[in-house]
Amino acid sequence: MADPRIISVDLDEHSLGWRSADIEQERRIAIFDLIETNYFAPQRLQADGYAGPYRIKLQSEEGRLGIHMHREDGTHIETLVLALGRFRRPIRNYFAICDSYFQAIRQASAQQIETIDMARRGLHNDAAEMLKERLAGKIEVDFDTARRLFTLLCVLHIRG
């Protein structure tokens, strides 16, 4: 029976750079929310009909994202590799707006925080749609899953 969802997420420790407390909190929330509710359905059929749940490991190396997919028992299924060139600008813009947001939380008015947060959500949503498009035909994900995966992609992209 199909169970197209992620039950475990690991980030490759060699891909991770230094992270501030704010970014580390975003990472924890994204993983928690991703595991709680997601839709993740690789489109390549397995010979034995396996269709989830999945354990994934995300790795960033040389401008590419590796999505290592495993069965529930940990057996490797396949690795999907995506070029990240198209994500450079959205990631850079997202980092910039997040920095503004974290600074605003500490010292700005409620209206200023709300304005920055709306811009942050807009960038995040656009990047999630781009990720869904890049995964099309390879892995089917819903919008919320794409948003959380983009957050984790950003965390992997940080360099100390």
PDB file of C-alpha atoms in Angstrom:
ATOM      1  CA  MET A   1       0.000   0.000   0.000  1.00  0.00           C
ATOM      2  CA  ALA A   2       1.327   3.437  -0.939  1.00  0.00           C
ATOM      3  CA  ASP A   3       2.385   5.773   1.850  1.00  0.00           C
ATOM      4  CA  PRO A   4       3.933   8.756  -0.014  1.00  0.00           C
ATOM      5  CA  ARG A   5       5.451  10.686   2.849  1.00  0.00           C
ATOM      6  CA  ILE A   6       8.737  11.457   4.541  1.00  0.00           C
ATOM      7  CA  ILE A   7       9.242   9.946   7.992  1.00  0.00           C
ATOM      8  CA  SER A   8      12.829  11.044   8.614  1.00  0.00           C
ATOM      9  CA  VAL A   9      15.085  13.863   7.391  1.00  0.00           C
ATOM     10  CA  ASP A  10      18.839  14.070   7.809  1.00  0.00           C
ATOM     11  CA  LEU A  11      21.085  16.853   6.601  1.00  0.00           C
ATOM     12  CA  ASP A  12      24.573  15.877   5.489  1.00  0.00           C
ATOM     13  CA  GLU A  13      26.932  17.128   8.191  1.00  0.00           C
ATOM     14  CA  HIS A  14      29.687  17.837   5.638  1.00  0.00           C
ATOM     15  CA  SER A  15      27.280  20.125   3.756  1.00  0.00           C
ATOM     16  CA  LEU A  16      26.407  22.140   6.836  1.00  0.00           C
ATOM     17  CA  GLY A  17      28.247  25.312   7.678  1.00  0.00           C
ATOM     18  CA  TRP A  18      28.020  27.597  10.675  1.00  0.00           C
ATOM     19  CA  ARG A  19      24.445  28.540  11.568  1.00  0.00           C
ATOM     20  CA  SER A  20      23.143  31.248  13.868  1.00  0.00           C
ATOM     21  CA  ALA A  21      20.658  30.366  16.592  1.00  0.00           C
ATOM     22  CA  ASP A  22      17.859  31.835  14.444  1.00  0.00           C
ATOM     23  CA  ILE A  23      18.786  29.680  11.439  1.00  0.00           C
ATOM     24  CA  GLU A  24      19.174  26.593  13.613  1.00  0.00           C
ATOM     25  CA  GLN A  25      15.676  27.199  14.987  1.00  0.00           C
ATOM     26  CA  GLU A  26      14.308  27.529  11.428  1.00  0.00           C
ATOM     27  CA  ARG A  27      15.987  24.203  10.566  1.00  0.00           C
ATOM     28  CA  ARG A  28      14.456  22.421  13.550  1.00  0.00           C
ATOM     29  CA  ILE A  29      10.989  23.807  12.808  1.00  0.00           C
ATOM     30  CA  ALA A  30      11.218  22.936   9.106  1.00  0.00           C
ATOM     31  CA  ILE A  31      12.212  19.323   9.856  1.00  0.00           C
ATOM     32  CA  PHE A  32       9.541  18.945  12.546  1.00  0.00           C
ATOM     33  CA  ASP A  33       6.810  20.404  10.309  1.00  0.00           C
ATOM     34  CA  LEU A  34       8.009  18.411   7.301  1.00  0.00           C
ATOM     35  CA  ILE A  35       7.804  15.113   9.171  1.00  0.00           C
ATOM     36  CA  GLU A  36       4.427  16.011  10.702  1.00  0.00           C
ATOM     37  CA  THR A  37       2.715  16.760   7.387  1.00  0.00           C
ATOM     38  CA  ASN A  38       4.094  16.163   3.903  1.00  0.00           C
ATOM     39  CA  TYR A  39       3.473  14.597   0.541  1.00  0.00           C
ATOM     40  CA  PHE A  40       6.527  13.071  -1.119  1.00  0.00           C
ATOM     41  CA  ALA A  41       6.062  10.632  -3.995  1.00  0.00           C
ATOM     42  CA  PRO A  42       9.064   9.656  -6.142  1.00  0.00           C
ATOM     43  CA  GLN A  43       7.808   9.039  -9.665  1.00  0.00           C
ATOM     44  CA  ARG A  44      10.153   6.168 -10.539  1.00  0.00           C
ATOM     45  CA  LEU A  45       8.327   2.916  -9.828  1.00  0.00           C
ATOM     46  CA  GLN A  46      10.110   0.351  -7.697  1.00  0.00           C
ATOM     47  CA  ALA A  47      10.182  -3.262  -8.951  1.00  0.00           C
ATOM     48  CA  ASP A  48       8.554  -4.497  -5.748  1.00  0.00           C
ATOM     49  CA  GLY A  49       5.947  -1.703  -5.752  1.00  0.00           C
ATOM     50  CA  TYR A  50       7.385   0.125  -2.730  1.00  0.00           C
ATOM     51  CA  ALA A  51       5.781   3.560  -2.510  1.00  0.00           C
ATOM     52  CA  GLY A  52       6.716   4.908   0.911  1.00  0.00           C
ATOM     53  CA  PRO A  53       7.232   5.960   3.568  1.00  0.00           C
ATOM     54  CA  TYR A  54      10.676   7.455   2.935  1.00  0.00           C
ATOM     55  CA  ARG A  55      13.720   8.460   4.898  1.00  0.00           C
ATOM     56  CA  ILE A  56      15.653  11.188   3.106  1.00  0.00           C
ATOM     57  CA  LYS A  57      19.079  12.703   3.460  1.00  0.00           C
ATOM     58  CA  LEU A  58      19.800  16.073   1.873  1.00  0.00           C
ATOM     59  CA  GLN A  59      23.302  16.920   0.720  1.00  0.00           C
ATOM     60  CA  SER A  60      24.699  19.995  -1.004  1.00  0.00           C
ATOM     61  CA  GLU A  61      27.918  19.662  -2.950  1.00  0.00           C
ATOM     62  CA  GLU A  62      29.472  21.591  -5.824  1.00  0.00           C
ATOM     63  CA  GLY A  63      26.298  23.509  -6.661  1.00  0.00           C
ATOM     64  CA  ARG A  64      24.041  20.459  -6.592  1.00  0.00           C
ATOM     65  CA  LEU A  65      21.462  19.114  -4.179  1.00  0.00           C
ATOM     66  CA  GLY A  66      21.424  15.384  -3.554  1.00  0.00           C
ATOM     67  CA  ILE A  67      18.184  13.921  -2.278  1.00  0.00           C
ATOM     68  CA  HIS A  68      19.067  10.450  -1.032  1.00  0.00           C
ATOM     69  CA  MET A  69      15.896   8.389  -0.689  1.00  0.00           C
ATOM     70  CA  HIS A  70      15.654   5.328   1.531  1.00  0.00           C
ATOM     71  CA  ARG A  71      12.942   2.874   2.454  1.00  0.00           C
ATOM     72  CA  GLU A  72      11.499   2.838   5.949  1.00  0.00           C
ATOM     73  CA  ASP A  73      14.062   0.135   6.907  1.00  0.00           C
ATOM     74  CA  GLY A  74      16.938   2.370   5.704  1.00  0.00           C
ATOM     75  CA  THR A  75      17.630   0.529   2.436  1.00  0.00           C
ATOM     76  CA  HIS A  76      18.780   2.993  -0.225  1.00  0.00           C
ATOM     77  CA  ILE A  77      16.342   3.407  -3.136  1.00  0.00           C
ATOM     78  CA  GLU A  78      17.912   6.124  -5.270  1.00  0.00           C
ATOM     79  CA  THR A  79      19.548   9.533  -5.206  1.00  0.00           C
ATOM     80  CA  LEU A  80      18.137  12.429  -7.165  1.00  0.00           C
ATOM     81  CA  VAL A  81      20.612  15.203  -8.005  1.00  0.00           C
ATOM     82  CA  LEU A  82      19.396  18.707  -8.861  1.00  0.00           C
ATOM     83  CA  ALA A  83      21.537  21.568 -10.125  1.00  0.00           C
ATOM     84  CA  LEU A  84      21.107  24.579  -7.849  1.00  0.00           C
ATOM     85  CA  GLY A  85      22.100  27.355 -10.269  1.00  0.00           C
ATOM     86  CA  ARG A  86      18.528  28.618 -10.628  1.00  0.00           C
ATOM     87  CA  PHE A  87      18.236  28.822  -6.837  1.00  0.00           C
ATOM     88  CA  ARG A  88      21.244  31.093  -6.221  1.00  0.00           C
ATOM     89  CA  ARG A  89      19.314  34.354  -6.451  1.00  0.00           C
ATOM     90  CA  PRO A  90      16.226  33.168  -4.503  1.00  0.00           C
ATOM     91  CA  ILE A  91      18.493  31.791  -1.754  1.00  0.00           C
ATOM     92  CA  ARG A  92      20.523  35.017  -1.603  1.00  0.00           C
ATOM     93  CA  ASN A  93      17.343  37.131  -1.514  1.00  0.00           C
ATOM     94  CA  TYR A  94      15.783  34.873   1.102  1.00  0.00           C
ATOM     95  CA  PHE A  95      18.875  35.172   3.338  1.00  0.00           C
ATOM     96  CA  ALA A  96      18.811  38.958   3.005  1.00  0.00           C
ATOM     97  CA  ILE A  97      15.130  39.244   3.900  1.00  0.00           C
ATOM     98  CA  CYS A  98      15.540  36.774   6.787  1.00  0.00           C
ATOM     99  CA  ASP A  99      18.384  38.874   8.199  1.00  0.00           C
ATOM    100  CA  SER A 100      16.130  41.948   8.004  1.00  0.00           C
ATOM    101  CA  TYR A 101      13.295  40.005   9.632  1.00  0.00           C
ATOM    102  CA  PHE A 102      15.425  38.720  12.534  1.00  0.00           C
ATOM    103  CA  GLN A 103      16.781  42.247  13.142  1.00  0.00           C
ATOM    104  CA  ALA A 104      13.283  43.735  12.943  1.00  0.00           C
ATOM    105  CA  ILE A 105      11.953  41.296  15.536  1.00  0.00           C
ATOM    106  CA  ARG A 106      14.439  42.737  18.005  1.00  0.00           C
ATOM    107  CA  GLN A 107      13.888  46.434  17.354  1.00  0.00           C
ATOM    108  CA  ALA A 108      11.182  47.363  14.802  1.00  0.00           C
ATOM    109  CA  SER A 109       7.509  48.212  15.104  1.00  0.00           C
ATOM    110  CA  ALA A 110       4.839  45.563  14.619  1.00  0.00           C
ATOM    111  CA  GLN A 111       3.885  47.054  11.246  1.00  0.00           C
ATOM    112  CA  GLN A 112       7.508  46.987  10.021  1.00  0.00           C
ATOM    113  CA  ILE A 113       7.862  43.369  11.134  1.00  0.00           C
ATOM    114  CA  GLU A 114       4.635  42.434   9.352  1.00  0.00           C
ATOM    115  CA  THR A 115       5.771  44.120   6.129  1.00  0.00           C
ATOM    116  CA  ILE A 116       9.113  42.321   6.152  1.00  0.00           C
ATOM    117  CA  ASP A 117       7.427  39.023   7.045  1.00  0.00           C
ATOM    118  CA  MET A 118       5.020  39.367   4.099  1.00  0.00           C
ATOM    119  CA  ALA A 119       7.971  39.916   1.758  1.00  0.00           C
ATOM    120  CA  ARG A 120       9.791  36.954   3.324  1.00  0.00           C
ATOM    121  CA  ARG A 121       6.776  34.685   2.831  1.00  0.00           C
ATOM    122  CA  GLY A 122       6.409  35.862  -0.764  1.00  0.00           C
ATOM    123  CA  LEU A 123      10.033  35.001  -1.577  1.00  0.00           C
ATOM    124  CA  HIS A 124       9.679  31.664   0.204  1.00  0.00           C
ATOM    125  CA  ASN A 125       6.492  30.838  -1.720  1.00  0.00           C
ATOM    126  CA  ASP A 126       8.077  31.732  -5.083  1.00  0.00           C
ATOM    127  CA  ALA A 127      11.103  29.555  -4.328  1.00  0.00           C
ATOM    128  CA  ALA A 128       8.850  26.678  -3.241  1.00  0.00           C
ATOM    129  CA  GLU A 129       7.007  26.861  -6.569  1.00  0.00           C
ATOM    130  CA  MET A 130      10.343  26.833  -8.390  1.00  0.00           C
ATOM    131  CA  LEU A 131      11.412  23.757  -6.410  1.00  0.00           C
ATOM    132  CA  LYS A 132       8.131  21.995  -7.236  1.00  0.00           C
ATOM    133  CA  GLU A 133       8.759  22.725 -10.930  1.00  0.00           C
ATOM    134  CA  ARG A 134      12.337  21.386 -10.721  1.00  0.00           C
ATOM    135  CA  LEU A 135      11.092  18.196  -9.047  1.00  0.00           C
ATOM    136  CA  ALA A 136       8.230  17.683 -11.532  1.00  0.00           C
ATOM    137  CA  GLY A 137       8.405  14.282 -13.171  1.00  0.00           C
ATOM    138  CA  LYS A 138      10.929  13.113 -10.576  1.00  0.00           C
ATOM    139  CA  ILE A 139       9.291  13.596  -7.177  1.00  0.00           C
ATOM    140  CA  GLU A 140       5.776  14.849  -6.641  1.00  0.00           C
ATOM    141  CA  VAL A 141       5.484  17.106  -3.598  1.00  0.00           C
ATOM    142  CA  ASP A 142       2.762  19.389  -2.317  1.00  0.00           C
ATOM    143  CA  PHE A 143       3.319  23.112  -1.791  1.00  0.00           C
ATOM    144  CA  ASP A 144       3.941  22.912   1.975  1.00  0.00           C
ATOM    145  CA  THR A 145       6.480  20.129   1.505  1.00  0.00           C
ATOM    146  CA  ALA A 146       8.273  22.216  -1.148  1.00  0.00           C
ATOM    147  CA  ARG A 147       8.361  25.219   1.236  1.00  0.00           C
ATOM    148  CA  ARG A 148       9.966  23.171   4.005  1.00  0.00           C
ATOM    149  CA  LEU A 149      12.421  21.542   1.618  1.00  0.00           C
ATOM    150  CA  PHE A 150      13.428  25.004   0.382  1.00  0.00           C
ATOM    151  CA  THR A 151      14.086  26.073   3.985  1.00  0.00           C
ATOM    152  CA  LEU A 152      16.368  23.063   4.414  1.00  0.00           C
ATOM    153  CA  LEU A 153      18.044  23.787   1.077  1.00  0.00           C
ATOM    154  CA  CYS A 154      18.844  27.267   2.402  1.00  0.00           C
ATOM    155  CA  VAL A 155      20.286  25.816   5.604  1.00  0.00           C
ATOM    156  CA  LEU A 156      22.537  23.547   3.534  1.00  0.00           C
ATOM    157  CA  HIS A 157      23.628  26.516   1.438  1.00  0.00           C
ATOM    158  CA  ILE A 158      24.948  28.547   4.383  1.00  0.00           C
ATOM    159  CA  ARG A 159      28.722  28.730   4.573  1.00  0.00           C
ATOM    160  CA  GLY A 160      30.580  29.835   7.683  1.00  0.00           C
TER     161      GLY A 160
END
